[in-house]
PDB file of C-alpha atoms in Angstrom:
ATOM      1  CA  UNK A  16     -99.147  41.673-107.789  1.00  0.00           C
ATOM      2  CA  UNK A  17    -101.656  44.413-108.068  1.00  0.00           C
ATOM      3  CA  UNK A  18    -102.443  46.532-111.400  1.00  0.00           C
ATOM      4  CA  UNK A  19    -103.887  49.913-111.033  1.00  0.00           C
ATOM      5  CA  UNK A  20    -105.131  51.280-114.238  1.00  0.00           C
ATOM      6  CA  UNK A  21    -105.672  54.974-114.918  1.00  0.00           C
ATOM      7  CA  UNK A  22    -108.201  56.636-117.197  1.00  0.00           C
ATOM      8  CA  UNK A  23    -107.661  58.476-119.319  1.00  0.00           C
ATOM      9  CA  UNK A  24    -104.317  59.105-120.117  1.00  0.00           C
ATOM     10  CA  UNK A  25    -104.690  62.417-120.883  1.00  0.00           C
ATOM     11  CA  UNK A  26    -107.107  65.465-120.280  1.00  0.00           C
ATOM     12  CA  UNK A  27    -107.700  68.378-121.552  1.00  0.00           C
ATOM     13  CA  UNK A  28    -109.879  70.812-118.918  1.00  0.00           C
ATOM     14  CA  UNK A  29    -111.091  74.528-119.189  1.00  0.00           C
ATOM     15  CA  UNK A  30    -109.693  76.724-115.999  1.00  0.00           C
ATOM     16  CA  UNK A  31    -112.424  76.505-113.534  1.00  0.00           C
ATOM     17  CA  UNK A  32    -113.968  73.710-114.646  1.00  0.00           C
ATOM     18  CA  UNK A  33    -113.709  70.551-113.165  1.00  0.00           C
ATOM     19  CA  UNK A  34    -111.010  67.723-113.858  1.00  0.00           C
ATOM     20  CA  UNK A  35    -111.735  63.935-113.007  1.00  0.00           C
ATOM     21  CA  UNK A  36    -109.432  61.194-113.010  1.00  0.00           C
ATOM     22  CA  UNK A  37    -110.416  57.308-112.148  1.00  0.00           C
ATOM     23  CA  UNK A  38    -108.067  54.454-111.096  1.00  0.00           C
ATOM     24  CA  UNK A  39    -108.985  50.879-111.042  1.00  0.00           C
ATOM     25  CA  UNK A  40    -106.982  48.863-109.350  1.00  0.00           C
ATOM     26  CA  UNK A  41    -107.323  44.659-110.623  1.00  0.00           C
ATOM     27  CA  UNK A  42    -107.881  43.729-106.494  1.00  0.00           C
ATOM     28  CA  UNK A  43    -109.307  45.591-103.872  1.00  0.00           C
ATOM     29  CA  UNK A  44    -107.381  47.524-100.988  1.00  0.00           C
ATOM     30  CA  UNK A  45    -110.001  48.044 -99.089  1.00  0.00           C
ATOM     31  CA  UNK A  46    -108.796  46.380 -95.277  1.00  0.00           C
ATOM     32  CA  UNK A  47    -111.372  45.161 -94.233  1.00  0.00           C
ATOM     33  CA  UNK A  48    -110.275  45.036 -90.539  1.00  0.00           C
ATOM     34  CA  UNK A  49    -110.080  48.664 -90.591  1.00  0.00           C
ATOM     35  CA  UNK A  50    -112.246  49.705 -93.549  1.00  0.00           C
ATOM     36  CA  UNK A  51    -109.115  51.543 -95.217  1.00  0.00           C
ATOM     37  CA  UNK A  52    -108.680  52.156 -98.823  1.00  0.00           C
ATOM     38  CA  UNK A  53    -104.839  51.856 -98.940  1.00  0.00           C
ATOM     39  CA  UNK A  54    -104.739  54.125-101.896  1.00  0.00           C
ATOM     40  CA  UNK A  55    -102.660  57.125-102.545  1.00  0.00           C
ATOM     41  CA  UNK A  56    -102.663  59.651-105.370  1.00  0.00           C
ATOM     42  CA  UNK A  57     -99.972  62.160-106.308  1.00  0.00           C
ATOM     43  CA  UNK A  58     -99.095  65.130-108.292  1.00  0.00           C
ATOM     44  CA  UNK A  59     -95.912  65.345-110.271  1.00  0.00           C
ATOM     45  CA  UNK A  60     -95.136  68.592-112.181  1.00  0.00           C
ATOM     46  CA  UNK A  61     -92.730  68.726-115.071  1.00  0.00           C
ATOM     47  CA  UNK A  62     -88.999  68.833-112.956  1.00  0.00           C
ATOM     48  CA  UNK A  63     -90.182  67.889-109.993  1.00  0.00           C
ATOM     49  CA  UNK A  64     -90.376  65.172-107.433  1.00  0.00           C
ATOM     50  CA  UNK A  65     -93.900  63.547-107.218  1.00  0.00           C
ATOM     51  CA  UNK A  66     -96.533  65.393-104.320  1.00  0.00           C
ATOM     52  CA  UNK A  67     -98.912  63.591-101.860  1.00  0.00           C
ATOM     53  CA  UNK A  68    -102.033  64.764-102.256  1.00  0.00           C
ATOM     54  CA  UNK A  69    -104.606  62.536-101.293  1.00  0.00           C
ATOM     55  CA  UNK A  70    -104.134  58.754 -98.575  1.00  0.00           C
ATOM     56  CA  UNK A  71    -106.740  56.385 -97.930  1.00  0.00           C
ATOM     57  CA  UNK A  72    -107.920  56.972-101.047  1.00  0.00           C
ATOM     58  CA  UNK A  73    -110.098  60.529 -99.450  1.00  0.00           C
ATOM     59  CA  UNK A  74    -107.880  62.084 -96.654  1.00  0.00           C
ATOM     60  CA  UNK A  75    -106.301  65.366 -98.181  1.00  0.00           C
ATOM     61  CA  UNK A  76    -101.951  65.725 -97.278  1.00  0.00           C
ATOM     62  CA  UNK A  77    -102.354  68.827 -94.919  1.00  0.00           C
ATOM     63  CA  UNK A  78    -101.695  72.395 -97.362  1.00  0.00           C
ATOM     64  CA  UNK A  79    -103.315  70.503-100.384  1.00  0.00           C
ATOM     65  CA  UNK A  80    -106.304  73.289-101.182  1.00  0.00           C
ATOM     66  CA  UNK A  81    -109.436  71.872-101.200  1.00  0.00           C
ATOM     67  CA  UNK A  82    -110.656  71.384-104.744  1.00  0.00           C
ATOM     68  CA  UNK A  83    -109.131  68.128-104.832  1.00  0.00           C
ATOM     69  CA  UNK A  84    -110.250  65.556-103.362  1.00  0.00           C
ATOM     70  CA  UNK A  85    -110.746  61.607-103.740  1.00  0.00           C
ATOM     71  CA  UNK A  86    -113.165  59.559-103.517  1.00  0.00           C
ATOM     72  CA  UNK A  87    -113.762  55.579-104.099  1.00  0.00           C
ATOM     73  CA  UNK A  88    -113.352  52.029-103.070  1.00  0.00           C
ATOM     74  CA  UNK A  89    -112.827  48.578-103.383  1.00  0.00           C
ATOM     75  CA  UNK A  90    -111.272  48.464-106.652  1.00  0.00           C
ATOM     76  CA  UNK A  91    -112.243  52.098-108.295  1.00  0.00           C
ATOM     77  CA  UNK A  92    -111.628  55.369-107.445  1.00  0.00           C
ATOM     78  CA  UNK A  93    -111.651  59.363-108.167  1.00  0.00           C
ATOM     79  CA  UNK A  94    -109.444  62.355-107.956  1.00  0.00           C
ATOM     80  CA  UNK A  95    -111.542  65.038-108.870  1.00  0.00           C
ATOM     81  CA  UNK A  96    -110.232  68.778-109.094  1.00  0.00           C
ATOM     82  CA  UNK A  97    -113.320  70.675-108.526  1.00  0.00           C
ATOM     83  CA  UNK A  98    -112.157  73.777-110.404  1.00  0.00           C
ATOM     84  CA  UNK A  99    -109.275  73.796-112.211  1.00  0.00           C
ATOM     85  CA  UNK A 100    -106.413  76.437-111.614  1.00  0.00           C
ATOM     86  CA  UNK A 101    -103.002  77.102-114.104  1.00  0.00           C
ATOM     87  CA  UNK A 102    -100.881  75.469-111.734  1.00  0.00           C
ATOM     88  CA  UNK A 103    -102.754  72.093-111.392  1.00  0.00           C
ATOM     89  CA  UNK A 104    -100.957  71.047-114.726  1.00  0.00           C
ATOM     90  CA  UNK A 105     -99.209  68.023-114.248  1.00  0.00           C
ATOM     91  CA  UNK A 106     -99.017  64.417-114.305  1.00  0.00           C
ATOM     92  CA  UNK A 107    -100.900  62.731-111.674  1.00  0.00           C
ATOM     93  CA  UNK A 108    -100.286  59.081-110.185  1.00  0.00           C
ATOM     94  CA  UNK A 109    -102.542  56.592-107.951  1.00  0.00           C
ATOM     95  CA  UNK A 110    -100.825  54.096-106.365  1.00  0.00           C
ATOM     96  CA  UNK A 111    -101.993  51.324-104.135  1.00  0.00           C
ATOM     97  CA  UNK A 112     -99.986  50.501-100.718  1.00  0.00           C
ATOM     98  CA  UNK A 113    -102.926  47.548 -99.958  1.00  0.00           C
ATOM     99  CA  UNK A 114     -99.730  45.123-100.728  1.00  0.00           C
ATOM    100  CA  UNK A 115     -96.231  45.505 -99.675  1.00  0.00           C
ATOM    101  CA  UNK A 116     -95.679  45.118-104.088  1.00  0.00           C
ATOM    102  CA  UNK A 117     -96.435  48.457-104.603  1.00  0.00           C
ATOM    103  CA  UNK A 118     -97.487  50.171-107.334  1.00  0.00           C
ATOM    104  CA  UNK A 119     -98.042  53.146-109.356  1.00  0.00           C
ATOM    105  CA  UNK A 120    -100.679  53.741-112.197  1.00  0.00           C
ATOM    106  CA  UNK A 121     -99.583  54.714-115.424  1.00  0.00           C
ATOM    107  CA  UNK A 122    -100.831  58.473-114.906  1.00  0.00           C
ATOM    108  CA  UNK A 123    -102.814  60.820-116.565  1.00  0.00           C
ATOM    109  CA  UNK A 124    -101.264  64.208-117.830  1.00  0.00           C
ATOM    110  CA  UNK A 125    -104.318  66.904-117.116  1.00  0.00           C
ATOM    111  CA  UNK A 126    -103.773  69.934-119.290  1.00  0.00           C
ATOM    112  CA  UNK A 127    -105.336  73.342-119.900  1.00  0.00           C
ATOM    113  CA  UNK A 128    -108.163  73.310-122.734  1.00  0.00           C
TER     114      UNK A 128
ATOM    115  CA  UNK B   3     -86.914  71.315 -91.310  1.00  0.00           C
ATOM    116  CA  UNK B   4     -87.866  67.548 -92.231  1.00  0.00           C
ATOM    117  CA  UNK B   5     -86.566  66.726 -95.472  1.00  0.00           C
ATOM    118  CA  UNK B   6     -84.828  63.694 -97.851  1.00  0.00           C
ATOM    119  CA  UNK B   7     -81.863  65.126 -99.554  1.00  0.00           C
ATOM    120  CA  UNK B   8     -80.462  63.072-102.698  1.00  0.00           C
ATOM    121  CA  UNK B   9     -76.856  63.228-104.105  1.00  0.00           C
ATOM    122  CA  UNK B  10     -76.241  65.054-107.114  1.00  0.00           C
ATOM    123  CA  UNK B  11     -75.796  63.667-110.451  1.00  0.00           C
ATOM    124  CA  UNK B  12     -74.169  60.599-111.969  1.00  0.00           C
ATOM    125  CA  UNK B  13     -72.692  60.160-115.825  1.00  0.00           C
ATOM    126  CA  UNK B  14     -71.461  56.793-115.678  1.00  0.00           C
ATOM    127  CA  UNK B  15     -70.184  53.835-118.542  1.00  0.00           C
ATOM    128  CA  UNK B  16     -72.169  50.570-119.481  1.00  0.00           C
ATOM    129  CA  UNK B  17     -70.424  48.035-116.916  1.00  0.00           C
ATOM    130  CA  UNK B  18     -69.364  50.275-114.022  1.00  0.00           C
ATOM    131  CA  UNK B  19     -70.742  50.047-110.660  1.00  0.00           C
ATOM    132  CA  UNK B  20     -72.890  53.204-108.165  1.00  0.00           C
ATOM    133  CA  UNK B  21     -74.184  53.951-105.324  1.00  0.00           C
ATOM    134  CA  UNK B  22     -76.708  56.984-104.564  1.00  0.00           C
ATOM    135  CA  UNK B  23     -77.757  58.431-101.369  1.00  0.00           C
ATOM    136  CA  UNK B  24     -80.493  59.842 -99.603  1.00  0.00           C
ATOM    137  CA  UNK B  25     -79.631  61.540 -96.460  1.00  0.00           C
ATOM    138  CA  UNK B  26     -83.025  61.996 -93.871  1.00  0.00           C
ATOM    139  CA  UNK B  27     -83.204  65.062 -91.288  1.00  0.00           C
ATOM    140  CA  UNK B  28     -85.978  66.502 -88.850  1.00  0.00           C
ATOM    141  CA  UNK B  29     -87.678  63.172 -88.470  1.00  0.00           C
ATOM    142  CA  UNK B  30     -86.277  60.396 -86.677  1.00  0.00           C
ATOM    143  CA  UNK B  31     -84.716  58.572 -89.530  1.00  0.00           C
ATOM    144  CA  UNK B  32     -84.455  55.097 -87.820  1.00  0.00           C
ATOM    145  CA  UNK B  33     -88.181  55.154 -87.212  1.00  0.00           C
ATOM    146  CA  UNK B  34     -89.624  54.996 -90.839  1.00  0.00           C
ATOM    147  CA  UNK B  35     -89.628  53.271 -93.915  1.00  0.00           C
ATOM    148  CA  UNK B  36     -87.826  54.639 -96.655  1.00  0.00           C
ATOM    149  CA  UNK B  37     -88.553  53.540-100.571  1.00  0.00           C
ATOM    150  CA  UNK B  38     -86.559  54.197-103.942  1.00  0.00           C
ATOM    151  CA  UNK B  39     -88.954  55.031-107.048  1.00  0.00           C
ATOM    152  CA  UNK B  40     -87.308  54.959-110.915  1.00  0.00           C
ATOM    153  CA  UNK B  41     -88.783  57.199-113.615  1.00  0.00           C
ATOM    154  CA  UNK B  42     -87.191  57.006-116.838  1.00  0.00           C
ATOM    155  CA  UNK B  43     -87.043  59.363-119.152  1.00  0.00           C
ATOM    156  CA  UNK B  44     -90.719  60.261-119.839  1.00  0.00           C
ATOM    157  CA  UNK B  45     -92.278  57.426-118.106  1.00  0.00           C
ATOM    158  CA  UNK B  46     -94.081  56.822-115.324  1.00  0.00           C
ATOM    159  CA  UNK B  47     -93.254  55.917-111.640  1.00  0.00           C
ATOM    160  CA  UNK B  48     -91.578  52.273-110.632  1.00  0.00           C
ATOM    161  CA  UNK B  49     -91.458  50.835-107.271  1.00  0.00           C
ATOM    162  CA  UNK B  50     -88.103  49.531-107.099  1.00  0.00           C
ATOM    163  CA  UNK B  51     -87.759  48.333-103.001  1.00  0.00           C
ATOM    164  CA  UNK B  52     -87.926  49.900 -99.601  1.00  0.00           C
ATOM    165  CA  UNK B  53     -85.867  49.672 -96.114  1.00  0.00           C
ATOM    166  CA  UNK B  54     -86.098  49.894 -92.624  1.00  0.00           C
ATOM    167  CA  UNK B  55     -82.917  51.792 -91.103  1.00  0.00           C
ATOM    168  CA  UNK B  56     -84.237  50.699 -87.513  1.00  0.00           C
ATOM    169  CA  UNK B  57     -82.860  47.321 -88.216  1.00  0.00           C
ATOM    170  CA  UNK B  58     -82.093  47.166 -92.329  1.00  0.00           C
ATOM    171  CA  UNK B  59     -85.783  44.775 -92.820  1.00  0.00           C
ATOM    172  CA  UNK B  60     -85.791  45.138 -97.070  1.00  0.00           C
ATOM    173  CA  UNK B  61     -87.799  44.128 -99.425  1.00  0.00           C
ATOM    174  CA  UNK B  62     -87.633  44.348-103.501  1.00  0.00           C
ATOM    175  CA  UNK B  63     -90.384  44.415-106.601  1.00  0.00           C
ATOM    176  CA  UNK B  64     -89.825  41.506-108.347  1.00  0.00           C
ATOM    177  CA  UNK B  65     -88.690  43.738-110.940  1.00  0.00           C
ATOM    178  CA  UNK B  66     -85.732  44.964-109.355  1.00  0.00           C
ATOM    179  CA  UNK B  67     -84.668  42.003-107.482  1.00  0.00           C
ATOM    180  CA  UNK B  68     -81.040  40.999-108.165  1.00  0.00           C
ATOM    181  CA  UNK B  69     -80.518  44.175-110.376  1.00  0.00           C
ATOM    182  CA  UNK B  70     -79.636  46.634-107.190  1.00  0.00           C
ATOM    183  CA  UNK B  71     -79.388  46.606-103.819  1.00  0.00           C
ATOM    184  CA  UNK B  72     -80.480  48.526-101.331  1.00  0.00           C
ATOM    185  CA  UNK B  73     -79.210  50.237 -97.641  1.00  0.00           C
ATOM    186  CA  UNK B  74     -78.719  52.358 -95.206  1.00  0.00           C
ATOM    187  CA  UNK B  75     -76.246  53.634 -92.513  1.00  0.00           C
ATOM    188  CA  UNK B  76     -78.298  54.962 -89.840  1.00  0.00           C
ATOM    189  CA  UNK B  77     -75.526  56.353 -88.254  1.00  0.00           C
ATOM    190  CA  UNK B  78     -75.842  59.133 -90.663  1.00  0.00           C
ATOM    191  CA  UNK B  79     -79.308  58.802 -91.715  1.00  0.00           C
ATOM    192  CA  UNK B  80     -78.820  58.073 -95.175  1.00  0.00           C
ATOM    193  CA  UNK B  81     -80.241  55.325 -96.996  1.00  0.00           C
ATOM    194  CA  UNK B  82     -78.611  53.941-100.410  1.00  0.00           C
ATOM    195  CA  UNK B  83     -78.877  52.211-103.977  1.00  0.00           C
ATOM    196  CA  UNK B  84     -76.410  50.919-105.590  1.00  0.00           C
ATOM    197  CA  UNK B  85     -75.780  48.556-108.564  1.00  0.00           C
ATOM    198  CA  UNK B  86     -72.632  46.204-109.575  1.00  0.00           C
ATOM    199  CA  UNK B  87     -72.417  46.831-113.616  1.00  0.00           C
ATOM    200  CA  UNK B  88     -74.667  49.425-114.962  1.00  0.00           C
ATOM    201  CA  UNK B  89     -76.597  49.293-118.193  1.00  0.00           C
ATOM    202  CA  UNK B  90     -77.989  52.138-120.612  1.00  0.00           C
ATOM    203  CA  UNK B  91     -81.315  50.905-119.587  1.00  0.00           C
ATOM    204  CA  UNK B  92     -80.657  51.687-116.104  1.00  0.00           C
ATOM    205  CA  UNK B  93     -80.471  55.475-117.080  1.00  0.00           C
ATOM    206  CA  UNK B  94     -83.370  57.345-115.310  1.00  0.00           C
ATOM    207  CA  UNK B  95     -84.694  59.681-112.197  1.00  0.00           C
ATOM    208  CA  UNK B  96     -84.655  57.681-108.944  1.00  0.00           C
ATOM    209  CA  UNK B  97     -86.243  59.470-105.993  1.00  0.00           C
ATOM    210  CA  UNK B  98     -86.468  58.325-102.481  1.00  0.00           C
ATOM    211  CA  UNK B  99     -89.607  59.207-100.504  1.00  0.00           C
ATOM    212  CA  UNK B 100     -90.529  57.989 -96.815  1.00  0.00           C
ATOM    213  CA  UNK B 101     -93.456  56.571 -95.662  1.00  0.00           C
ATOM    214  CA  UNK B 102     -94.337  57.862 -92.449  1.00  0.00           C
ATOM    215  CA  UNK B 103     -95.035  54.659 -90.292  1.00  0.00           C
ATOM    216  CA  UNK B 104     -93.309  51.979 -88.811  1.00  0.00           C
ATOM    217  CA  UNK B 105     -95.457  49.477 -91.324  1.00  0.00           C
ATOM    218  CA  UNK B 106     -94.782  49.362 -94.843  1.00  0.00           C
ATOM    219  CA  UNK B 107     -98.889  49.726 -95.722  1.00  0.00           C
ATOM    220  CA  UNK B 108     -98.197  53.327 -95.886  1.00  0.00           C
ATOM    221  CA  UNK B 109     -98.030  56.117 -98.740  1.00  0.00           C
ATOM    222  CA  UNK B 110     -95.150  58.189 -99.413  1.00  0.00           C
ATOM    223  CA  UNK B 111     -95.651  61.651 -97.590  1.00  0.00           C
ATOM    224  CA  UNK B 112     -92.250  62.856 -98.014  1.00  0.00           C
ATOM    225  CA  UNK B 113     -90.129  62.375-101.465  1.00  0.00           C
ATOM    226  CA  UNK B 114     -86.412  63.392-102.502  1.00  0.00           C
ATOM    227  CA  UNK B 115     -85.157  65.792-105.590  1.00  0.00           C
ATOM    228  CA  UNK B 116     -84.309  63.106-107.105  1.00  0.00           C
ATOM    229  CA  UNK B 117     -81.083  61.899-108.740  1.00  0.00           C
ATOM    230  CA  UNK B 118     -80.366  61.879-112.303  1.00  0.00           C
ATOM    231  CA  UNK B 119     -78.665  58.823-113.102  1.00  0.00           C
ATOM    232  CA  UNK B 120     -76.916  58.727-117.128  1.00  0.00           C
ATOM    233  CA  UNK B 121     -75.827  55.490-118.563  1.00  0.00           C
ATOM    234  CA  UNK B 122     -73.805  55.966-122.039  1.00  0.00           C
ATOM    235  CA  UNK B 123     -70.169  54.684-123.479  1.00  0.00           C
TER     236      UNK B 123
END
């Protein structure tokens, strides 16, 4: 099984500042035949279902603000919010879909400092 | 509108059976995988299993294999998650989510609002 580990578990950032969340997989999620990383990021606000933000590690879902970006390859990935807004308070999850035994990271709680 | 509509909250006793549903609309339900995800109170997301409604190909997380049954009725564009004997530890929010691909190696792009299952004596 592929284990996804996020860091930190929680994060407090001032409004307008950059927030960075890391995700590490226990094995590579890069598929060599198409050079795609099978890694997605989701945002979950209180009382709401998860919402897809980023897929293929760096492709922003339609309608997602461009302050959200994803990067990384292989086993190490990062979600960056370039300028934190109040509405970005949420728990963020990474997920691998390289293996159909899908797995999520434990989540990172993002708050306003 | 493209959406997944889940059945309403349930309160059950230990040992009872339960079947919750997820109805897809606004897209070709039989062409894309549907997954189920558990979220226990205050906890993270756990993938339970997926089903391809077109042919009912079903895959389970080892953690949930034998504990739940996933099925689909393509005639009414609905996927199901069922338990034969609930436990208190099944208390959780259950989400269905779509993978917008015929390949199971895909992300979940559309989520239902969740069904809260409470199991208590």
